[in-house]
Amino acid sequence: TFALVMTILAASLLFGAALSILYILTNRRDGYSKGMAYTLIMLPAILAVLCVVSSNLSNANSATALSAISIGGALTIIRFRSTQGSPKDLSYIFAALTLGLACGRGFIGVSAVLVLFMIVVMVVLSYIHFGDSKNPKKLLKVTLPESLDYEGIFDDILAKYTVHADLVKIKSSNFGTMFELHYAVNFKKDINTKEMIDEIRCLNGNLNISIQNYVYDVQA
């Protein structure tokens, strides 16, 4: 009935909004995607409607096909998001998919329990800073002219200022006239990064040097 469809829509939008707010609150420190926040609101409602439509089709084959298409599209979103955002975002997308499926099948109470469960777990994990490292990994990028031999050129400097340093990527740039070295490093406590950069500049011809937060990339 129309009233039941509107109830399912309202419930899925409400649960999606709660999930979106939770995503924003737990990602304020690291940054969050505005598009992701919108997606978490709309995805449960869209999937719920698809479930309602497929369950009311008289042709069983058509219903099965529509369900497969909707789930396949949702999995495509997951695949796209996994290459664009952090792995933690996948838990929110899976939760949004589950909420949509549950609401579409009429299990609104189960959906409410899932939302409450997600709120409690994610808030607790965020509050205790679960998984945070006391010595976070950084990404050190150093540009070199192609005439220099980069093998082991910065080993002494890195041993002086870091606890651990791995050369994770080497790539050519500027039409092959330069190299970029990417190091995953853990700095020693209370070091002066300016002094380290000054020492590296003496070896790389005063070319570009950058330090930024290390982000794990499965495709790197």
XYZ file of N, CA and C in Angstrom:
660
model
N 0.844 -1.188 0.000
C 0.000 0.000 0.000
C 0.882 1.243 0.000
N 0.246 2.360 -0.369
C 0.980 3.621 -0.392
C 1.512 3.989 0.988
N 0.686 3.756 2.013
C 1.115 4.094 3.383
C 2.315 3.269 3.804
N 2.342 1.999 3.423
C 3.473 1.142 3.787
C 4.739 1.582 3.072
N 4.606 1.937 1.793
C 5.776 2.408 1.033
C 6.344 3.685 1.662
N 5.458 4.607 2.048
C 5.912 5.847 2.665
C 6.570 5.587 4.028
N 6.047 4.614 4.763
C 6.662 4.252 6.047
C 8.063 3.707 5.846
N 8.197 2.831 4.850
C 9.518 2.260 4.546
C 10.484 3.345 4.097
N 10.014 4.261 3.244
C 10.860 5.362 2.773
C 11.300 6.253 3.935
N 10.350 6.609 4.775
C 10.662 7.489 5.910
C 11.655 6.820 6.852
N 11.454 5.543 7.130
C 12.346 4.833 8.037
C 13.748 4.715 7.456
N 13.839 4.372 6.165
C 15.156 4.212 5.546
C 15.891 5.544 5.459
N 15.163 6.639 5.175
C 15.801 7.961 5.151
C 16.268 8.372 6.545
N 15.452 8.082 7.543
C 15.822 8.415 8.921
C 17.064 7.648 9.363
N 17.076 6.349 9.088
C 18.240 5.544 9.466
C 19.476 5.953 8.660
N 19.277 6.275 7.379
C 20.397 6.739 6.563
C 20.959 8.059 7.067
N 20.062 8.965 7.497
C 20.512 10.252 8.042
C 21.304 10.046 9.333
N 20.837 9.115 10.181
C 21.566 8.816 11.421
C 22.955 8.261 11.109
N 23.020 7.395 10.091
C 24.308 6.825 9.690
C 25.225 7.904 9.120
N 24.655 8.820 8.363
C 25.447 9.906 7.775
C 26.003 10.832 8.856
N 25.170 11.181 9.844
C 25.635 12.027 10.951
C 26.744 11.329 11.731
N 26.577 10.022 11.945
C 27.613 9.253 12.639
C 28.921 9.266 11.847
N 28.821 9.126 10.529
C 30.012 9.183 9.665
C 30.719 10.530 9.791
N 29.951 11.616 9.789
C 30.546 12.952 9.898
C 31.222 13.149 11.255
N 30.544 12.743 12.322
C 31.082 12.945 13.672
C 32.360 12.141 13.911
N 32.416 10.928 13.374
C 33.578 10.071 13.623
C 34.726 10.328 12.652
N 34.512 11.227 11.680
C 35.573 11.542 10.722
C 35.944 13.020 10.718
N 35.523 13.762 11.746
C 35.821 15.193 11.783
C 37.317 15.455 11.853
N 38.043 14.627 12.584
C 39.469 14.862 12.761
C 40.259 14.558 11.483
N 39.909 13.462 10.811
C 40.655 13.044 9.624
C 40.102 13.638 8.337
N 38.911 14.223 8.406
C 38.281 14.758 7.206
C 37.295 13.767 6.613
N 36.217 14.284 6.039
C 35.196 13.416 5.463
C 34.732 13.976 4.127
N 34.071 13.113 3.369
C 33.574 13.489 2.052
C 32.106 13.921 2.146
N 31.804 15.098 1.628
C 30.423 15.573 1.613
C 29.551 14.668 0.752
N 30.102 14.216 -0.372
C 29.359 13.309 -1.242
C 29.047 11.991 -0.559
N 29.991 11.508 0.242
C 29.771 10.274 0.985
C 28.635 10.454 1.997
N 28.597 11.607 2.651
C 27.540 11.885 3.622
C 26.170 11.876 2.953
N 26.057 12.469 1.755
C 24.792 12.448 1.021
C 24.422 11.023 0.598
N 25.421 10.283 0.141
C 25.179 8.917 -0.332
C 24.618 8.033 0.774
N 25.156 8.176 1.989
C 24.689 7.356 3.102
C 23.227 7.637 3.457
N 22.763 8.853 3.159
C 21.351 9.176 3.412
C 20.454 8.543 2.352
N 20.853 8.647 1.084
C 19.983 8.237 -0.011
C 20.050 6.743 -0.329
N 21.218 6.113 -0.103
C 21.393 4.722 -0.514
C 20.390 3.770 0.138
N 20.145 3.847 1.472
C 19.155 2.933 2.051
C 17.758 3.104 1.453
N 17.339 4.348 1.201
C 16.002 4.592 0.641
C 15.882 4.031 -0.766
N 16.906 4.250 -1.584
C 16.869 3.743 -2.971
C 16.811 2.223 -2.991
N 17.650 1.592 -2.181
C 17.677 0.134 -2.154
C 16.386 -0.432 -1.558
N 15.798 0.261 -0.588
C 14.531 -0.191 -0.002
C 13.417 -0.193 -1.037
N 13.353 0.863 -1.860
C 12.324 0.934 -2.895
C 12.522 -0.170 -3.926
N 13.758 -0.435 -4.306
C 14.025 -1.521 -5.248
C 13.568 -2.864 -4.681
N 13.806 -3.058 -3.372
C 13.363 -4.304 -2.739
C 11.832 -4.411 -2.742
N 11.158 -3.289 -2.461
C 9.691 -3.287 -2.460
C 9.160 -3.606 -3.854
N 9.741 -2.977 -4.876
C 9.283 -3.204 -6.250
C 9.519 -4.651 -6.665
N 10.708 -5.172 -6.379
C 11.020 -6.542 -6.791
C 10.141 -7.561 -6.078
N 9.787 -7.289 -4.822
C 8.962 -8.236 -4.071
C 7.518 -8.241 -4.541
N 7.109 -7.196 -5.281
C 5.722 -7.104 -5.736
C 5.558 -7.433 -7.223
N 6.646 -7.798 -7.890
C 6.525 -8.203 -9.288
C 5.938 -9.600 -9.373
N 4.989 -9.778 -10.275
C 4.345 -11.086 -10.427
C 5.264 -12.089 -11.094
N 6.164 -11.606 -11.953
C 7.107 -12.485 -12.644
C 8.317 -12.712 -11.747
N 8.528 -13.941 -11.340
C 9.625 -14.242 -10.416
C 10.979 -13.954 -11.047
N 11.106 -14.231 -12.328
C 12.390 -13.977 -13.000
C 12.709 -12.491 -13.026
N 11.692 -11.670 -13.276
C 11.902 -10.216 -13.296
C 12.282 -9.708 -11.914
N 11.656 -10.261 -10.876
C 11.967 -9.841 -9.516
C 13.395 -10.199 -9.153
N 13.797 -11.414 -9.531
C 15.161 -11.849 -9.244
C 16.172 -10.983 -9.995
N 15.862 -10.678 -11.261
C 16.771 -9.854 -12.069
C 16.910 -8.455 -11.487
N 15.771 -7.867 -11.053
C 15.818 -6.522 -10.492
C 16.627 -6.503 -9.198
N 16.454 -7.524 -8.347
C 17.221 -7.611 -7.103
C 18.715 -7.738 -7.402
N 19.030 -8.560 -8.401
C 20.447 -8.748 -8.764
C 21.063 -7.458 -9.280
N 20.288 -6.726 -10.100
C 20.798 -5.451 -10.633
C 21.031 -4.449 -9.509
N 20.092 -4.371 -8.562
C 20.219 -3.401 -7.471
C 21.422 -3.732 -6.588
N 21.588 -4.997 -6.255
C 22.727 -5.397 -5.414
C 24.032 -5.237 -6.178
N 24.008 -5.572 -7.478
C 25.212 -5.392 -8.291
C 25.631 -3.935 -8.378
N 24.640 -3.039 -8.527
C 24.959 -1.610 -8.541
C 25.521 -1.139 -7.226
N 24.977 -1.652 -6.127
C 25.489 -1.280 -4.805
C 26.925 -1.752 -4.626
N 27.220 -2.971 -5.092
C 28.592 -3.482 -4.988
C 29.552 -2.677 -5.854
N 29.048 -2.145 -6.975
C 29.877 -1.272 -7.807
C 30.259 -0.010 -7.057
N 29.306 0.533 -6.284
C 29.601 1.706 -5.448
C 30.693 1.375 -4.450
N 30.596 0.176 -3.848
C 31.599 -0.237 -2.873
C 32.965 -0.315 -3.527
N 33.025 -0.912 -4.714
C 34.302 -1.033 -5.422
C 34.872 0.344 -5.749
N 34.014 1.259 -6.214
C 34.473 2.612 -6.530
C 34.975 3.316 -5.284
N 34.220 3.189 -4.180
C 34.591 3.899 -2.959
C 35.871 3.336 -2.357
N 36.102 2.020 -2.521
C 37.288 1.409 -1.941
C 38.562 1.935 -2.580
N 38.478 2.422 -3.840
C 39.660 2.963 -4.496
C 39.791 4.466 -4.290
N 38.736 5.110 -3.783
C 38.757 6.562 -3.631
C 38.890 7.027 -2.189
N 38.390 6.242 -1.263
C 38.386 6.686 0.120
C 39.117 5.726 1.039
N 38.881 5.893 2.341
C 39.548 5.048 3.321
C 38.792 3.738 3.488
N 39.499 2.663 3.888
C 38.813 1.384 4.102
C 37.700 1.471 5.140
N 37.814 2.408 6.093
C 36.773 2.542 7.112
C 35.433 2.928 6.500
N 35.457 3.629 5.364
C 34.207 4.031 4.715
C 33.385 2.830 4.265
N 34.050 1.702 3.998
C 33.327 0.532 3.518
C 32.336 0.016 4.559
N 32.681 0.131 5.839
C 31.760 -0.335 6.879
C 30.470 0.475 6.850
N 30.575 1.784 6.573
C 29.379 2.623 6.486
C 28.548 2.267 5.251
N 29.215 1.974 4.135
C 28.472 1.624 2.924
C 27.763 0.291 3.100
N 28.444 -0.693 3.683
C 27.799 -1.979 3.929
C 26.615 -1.817 4.885
N 26.775 -0.955 5.894
C 25.671 -0.712 6.826
C 24.489 -0.071 6.095
N 24.764 0.881 5.194
C 23.690 1.525 4.431
C 22.977 0.511 3.539
N 23.735 -0.399 2.915
C 23.122 -1.436 2.080
C 22.227 -2.348 2.919
N 22.733 -2.741 4.075
C 21.958 -3.624 4.952
C 20.683 -2.945 5.428
N 20.783 -1.661 5.762
C 19.599 -0.919 6.186
C 18.553 -0.865 5.072
N 18.996 -0.617 3.842
C 18.063 -0.561 2.722
C 17.378 -1.894 2.482
N 18.161 -2.977 2.513
C 17.580 -4.307 2.304
C 16.592 -4.655 3.417
N 16.982 -4.367 4.673
C 16.121 -4.703 5.810
C 14.825 -3.887 5.776
N 14.916 -2.581 5.513
C 13.707 -1.743 5.455
C 12.812 -2.167 4.292
N 13.430 -2.464 3.148
C 12.646 -2.879 1.988
C 11.877 -4.159 2.209
N 12.405 -5.036 3.055
C 11.721 -6.291 3.371
C 10.816 -6.164 4.596
N 10.742 -4.968 5.184
C 9.832 -4.745 6.292
C 10.426 -4.935 7.677
N 11.733 -5.187 7.749
C 12.367 -5.400 9.053
C 12.879 -4.066 9.608
N 11.945 -3.174 9.907
C 12.320 -1.841 10.367
C 12.927 -1.906 11.765
N 12.408 -2.781 12.610
C 12.974 -2.934 13.954
C 14.411 -3.413 13.916
N 14.705 -4.363 13.026
C 16.085 -4.847 12.875
C 16.994 -3.711 12.413
N 16.496 -2.882 11.503
C 17.274 -1.740 11.026
C 17.586 -0.773 12.162
N 16.606 -0.537 13.023
C 16.830 0.359 14.157
C 17.899 -0.197 15.095
N 17.864 -1.508 15.315
C 18.879 -2.138 16.166
C 20.261 -1.985 15.545
N 20.360 -2.163 14.215
C 21.655 -2.010 13.535
C 22.193 -0.596 13.682
N 21.327 0.403 13.511
C 21.766 1.797 13.638
C 22.275 2.075 15.049
N 21.540 1.628 16.044
C 21.973 1.823 17.430
C 23.301 1.115 17.694
N 23.438 -0.084 17.155
C 24.683 -0.840 17.311
C 25.853 -0.088 16.684
N 25.649 0.419 15.465
C 26.710 1.174 14.779
C 27.087 2.419 15.564
N 26.087 3.126 16.099
C 26.355 4.348 16.856
C 27.228 4.040 18.077
N 26.839 3.024 18.830
C 27.586 2.684 20.046
C 29.014 2.262 19.714
N 29.154 1.347 18.748
C 30.481 0.808 18.426
C 31.399 1.890 17.866
N 30.915 2.667 16.877
C 31.771 3.654 16.223
C 32.126 4.806 17.164
N 31.187 5.223 18.023
C 31.493 6.287 18.984
C 32.536 5.828 19.989
N 32.393 4.593 20.479
C 33.372 4.065 21.430
C 34.752 3.948 20.785
N 34.816 3.400 19.573
C 36.100 3.260 18.889
C 36.742 4.618 18.622
N 35.914 5.604 18.262
C 36.433 6.949 18.016
C 36.904 7.605 19.313
N 36.168 7.387 20.398
C 36.498 8.015 21.683
C 37.817 7.478 22.244
N 38.048 6.177 22.122
C 39.283 5.584 22.665
C 40.429 5.658 21.659
N 40.168 6.272 20.481
C 41.190 6.397 19.424
C 41.766 5.033 19.069
N 40.867 4.081 18.841
C 41.281 2.722 18.521
C 42.084 2.701 17.222
N 43.229 2.037 17.266
C 44.055 1.889 16.076
C 45.011 3.033 15.814
N 44.913 4.124 16.588
C 45.832 5.241 16.383
C 47.243 4.857 16.825
N 48.211 5.313 16.088
C 49.607 5.023 16.413
C 50.207 6.189 17.189
N 51.025 5.854 18.193
C 51.710 6.898 18.952
C 52.800 7.560 18.107
N 53.290 6.827 17.139
C 54.309 7.360 16.237
C 53.814 7.161 14.806
N 52.913 8.045 14.335
C 52.278 7.828 13.039
C 53.274 7.853 11.886
N 52.968 7.054 10.889
C 53.832 6.966 9.710
C 53.622 8.193 8.829
N 54.716 8.699 8.272
C 54.672 9.846 7.365
C 55.225 9.445 6.004
N 54.869 10.221 5.004
C 55.366 9.998 3.650
C 56.330 11.118 3.292
N 57.581 10.753 3.065
C 58.627 11.703 2.689
C 58.881 11.572 1.195
N 58.686 12.690 0.469
C 58.913 12.707 -0.975
C 60.122 13.592 -1.286
N 61.068 13.027 -2.016
C 62.292 13.748 -2.360
C 62.502 13.679 -3.872
N 62.744 14.833 -4.489
C 63.014 14.900 -5.921
C 64.517 14.968 -6.152
N 64.990 14.185 -7.124
C 66.420 14.127 -7.447
C 66.628 14.341 -8.938
N 67.743 14.947 -9.328
C 68.072 14.971 -10.757
C 68.451 13.566 -11.218
N 68.173 13.251 -12.472
C 68.419 11.896 -12.963
C 69.897 11.544 -13.005
N 70.773 12.536 -12.910
C 72.211 12.268 -12.936
C 72.730 11.661 -11.630
N 71.954 11.799 -10.537
C 72.394 11.276 -9.239
C 71.979 9.815 -9.080
N 72.834 9.022 -8.457
C 72.505 7.644 -8.115
C 71.753 7.646 -6.787
N 70.473 7.289 -6.830
C 69.643 7.396 -5.633
C 69.798 6.222 -4.671
N 70.490 5.174 -5.064
C 70.618 3.995 -4.207
C 71.397 4.334 -2.932
N 70.704 4.339 -1.812
C 71.336 4.542 -0.513
C 71.836 5.947 -0.248
N 71.429 6.911 -1.086
C 71.980 8.257 -0.958
C 71.561 8.944 0.352
N 70.360 8.598 0.867
C 69.874 9.261 2.081
C 69.885 8.344 3.305
N 70.539 7.201 3.205
C 70.497 6.221 4.300
C 71.008 6.791 5.622
N 72.114 7.513 5.584
C 72.690 8.061 6.820
C 71.768 9.100 7.458
N 71.169 9.951 6.623
C 70.278 10.986 7.138
C 69.020 10.352 7.737
N 68.459 9.381 7.046
C 67.252 8.735 7.534
C 67.521 7.951 8.816
N 68.683 7.333 8.919
C 69.030 6.613 10.147
C 69.163 7.573 11.331
N 69.557 8.813 11.047
C 69.737 9.817 12.098
C 68.407 10.347 12.624
N 67.411 10.497 11.736
C 66.171 11.176 12.114
C 64.953 10.267 12.213
N 65.041 9.030 11.775
C 63.871 8.154 11.770
C 64.143 6.858 12.534
N 63.045 6.301 13.038
C 63.121 4.976 13.661
C 63.124 3.903 12.590
N 62.337 4.140 11.562
C 62.225 3.174 10.469
C 61.914 3.932 9.186
N 62.518 3.521 8.083
C 62.282 4.168 6.794
C 62.315 3.121 5.683
N 61.270 3.125 4.854
C 61.177 2.200 3.723
C 61.005 3.001 2.438
N 61.790 2.653 1.423
C 61.608 3.245 0.110
C 60.467 2.486 -0.569
N 59.291 3.118 -0.650
C 58.092 2.414 -1.114
C 57.774 2.683 -2.581
N 58.359 3.726 -3.158
C 58.017 4.045 -4.536
C 59.112 4.886 -5.178
N 59.397 4.589 -6.427
C 60.328 5.379 -7.228
C 59.655 5.658 -8.566
N 59.630 6.916 -8.974
C 59.048 7.221 -10.275
C 59.804 8.375 -10.925
N 59.816 8.357 -12.241
C 60.468 9.431 -12.988
C 59.470 10.560 -13.212
N 59.967 11.760 -13.366
C 59.109 12.919 -13.604
C 59.829 13.908 -14.505
N 59.073 14.915 -14.918
C 59.628 15.975 -15.767
C 60.321 15.385 -17.004
N 59.580 14.493 -17.694
C 60.056 13.859 -18.925
C 61.360 13.083 -18.719
N 61.472 12.445 -17.561
C 62.607 11.583 -17.306
C 63.857 12.285 -16.824
N 63.781 13.589 -16.593
C 64.970 14.320 -16.146
C 65.121 14.309 -14.630
N 64.105 13.825 -13.928
C 64.151 13.788 -12.464
C 63.533 12.493 -11.959
N 63.888 12.149 -10.722
C 63.293 11.016 -10.032
C 62.602 11.504 -8.769
N 61.508 10.840 -8.397
C 60.840 11.084 -7.125
C 60.959 9.827 -6.270
N 61.530 9.986 -5.083
C 61.643 8.889 -4.142
C 60.605 9.074 -3.045
N 59.816 8.042 -2.773
C 58.785 8.091 -1.732
C 59.191 7.146 -0.602
N 59.386 7.716 0.589
C 59.775 6.940 1.767
C 58.627 6.931 2.777
N 58.293 5.745 3.284
C 57.393 5.632 4.432
C 58.258 5.633 5.681
N 58.112 6.662 6.527
C 59.042 6.842 7.645
C 58.300 7.020 8.963
N 58.944 6.598 10.034
C 58.514 6.880 11.402
C 59.609 7.718 12.053
N 59.314 8.989 12.307
C 60.324 9.888 12.853
C 60.606 9.585 14.324
N 61.835 9.854 14.718
C 62.179 9.763 16.126
C 61.488 10.888 16.894
N 61.346 10.707 18.181
C 60.635 11.673 19.006
C 61.432 12.969 19.128
N 60.736 14.103 19.002
C 61.294 15.439 19.219
C 62.445 15.763 18.275
N 62.380 15.286 17.043
C 63.430 15.654 16.080
C 63.062 16.983 15.426
N 64.054 17.611 14.835
C 63.857 18.863 14.106
C 63.795 18.519 12.618
N 62.570 18.526 12.060
C 62.424 18.138 10.656
C 63.078 19.144 9.716
N 63.190 20.413 10.136
C 63.845 21.406 9.279
C 65.320 21.058 9.084
N 65.963 20.608 10.157
C 67.365 20.217 10.033
C 67.512 19.037 9.076
N 66.586 18.087 9.153
C 66.639 16.944 8.253
C 66.454 17.377 6.802
N 65.480 18.270 6.566
C 65.233 18.752 5.207
C 66.449 19.507 4.674
N 67.080 20.308 5.530
C 68.274 21.045 5.107
C 69.392 20.092 4.696
N 69.554 18.995 5.422
C 70.593 18.026 5.072
C 70.273 17.320 3.758
N 68.983 17.030 3.542
C 68.595 16.386 2.286
C 68.783 17.344 1.111
N 68.495 18.620 1.338
C 68.637 19.624 0.269
C 70.077 19.728 -0.214
N 71.020 19.506 0.678
C 72.427 19.560 0.282
C 72.787 18.439 -0.684
N 72.000 17.356 -0.660
C 72.298 16.207 -1.517
C 71.455 16.168 -2.786
N 70.247 16.734 -2.738
C 69.365 16.609 -3.907
C 69.345 17.862 -4.773
N 70.301 18.757 -4.561
C 70.379 19.941 -5.403
C 69.296 20.951 -5.132
N 68.780 20.984 -3.896
C 67.761 21.954 -3.479
C 66.459 21.815 -4.270
N 66.146 20.588 -4.685
C 64.881 20.336 -5.373
C 63.781 20.061 -4.350
N 62.583 19.774 -4.836
C 61.405 19.663 -3.972
C 61.538 18.544 -2.940
N 61.105 18.856 -1.702
C 61.016 17.884 -0.607
C 59.688 18.135 0.101
N 58.943 17.073 0.378
C 57.672 17.240 1.085
C 57.491 16.120 2.096
N 56.761 16.453 3.189
C 56.402 15.482 4.221
C 54.900 15.580 4.433
N 54.208 14.454 4.385
C 52.766 14.456 4.554
C 52.335 13.175 5.262
N 51.080 13.141 5.698
C 50.553 11.949 6.345
C 50.554 10.786 5.368
N 50.940 9.631 5.865
C 50.997 8.447 5.013
C 49.614 7.841 4.907
N 49.157 7.583 3.678
C 47.868 6.954 3.425
C 48.131 5.661 2.701
N 47.654 4.552 3.290
C 47.866 3.244 2.672
C 47.115 3.161 1.363
N 47.798 2.742 0.315
C 47.204 2.622 -1.012
C 47.447 1.208 -1.523
N 46.383 0.436 -1.689
C 46.543 -0.952 -2.121
C 47.062 -1.047 -3.549
N 46.947 0.041 -4.318
C 47.400 0.009 -5.697
C 48.805 0.562 -5.860
N 49.416 1.029 -4.755
C 50.746 1.615 -4.851
C 51.795 0.563 -5.166
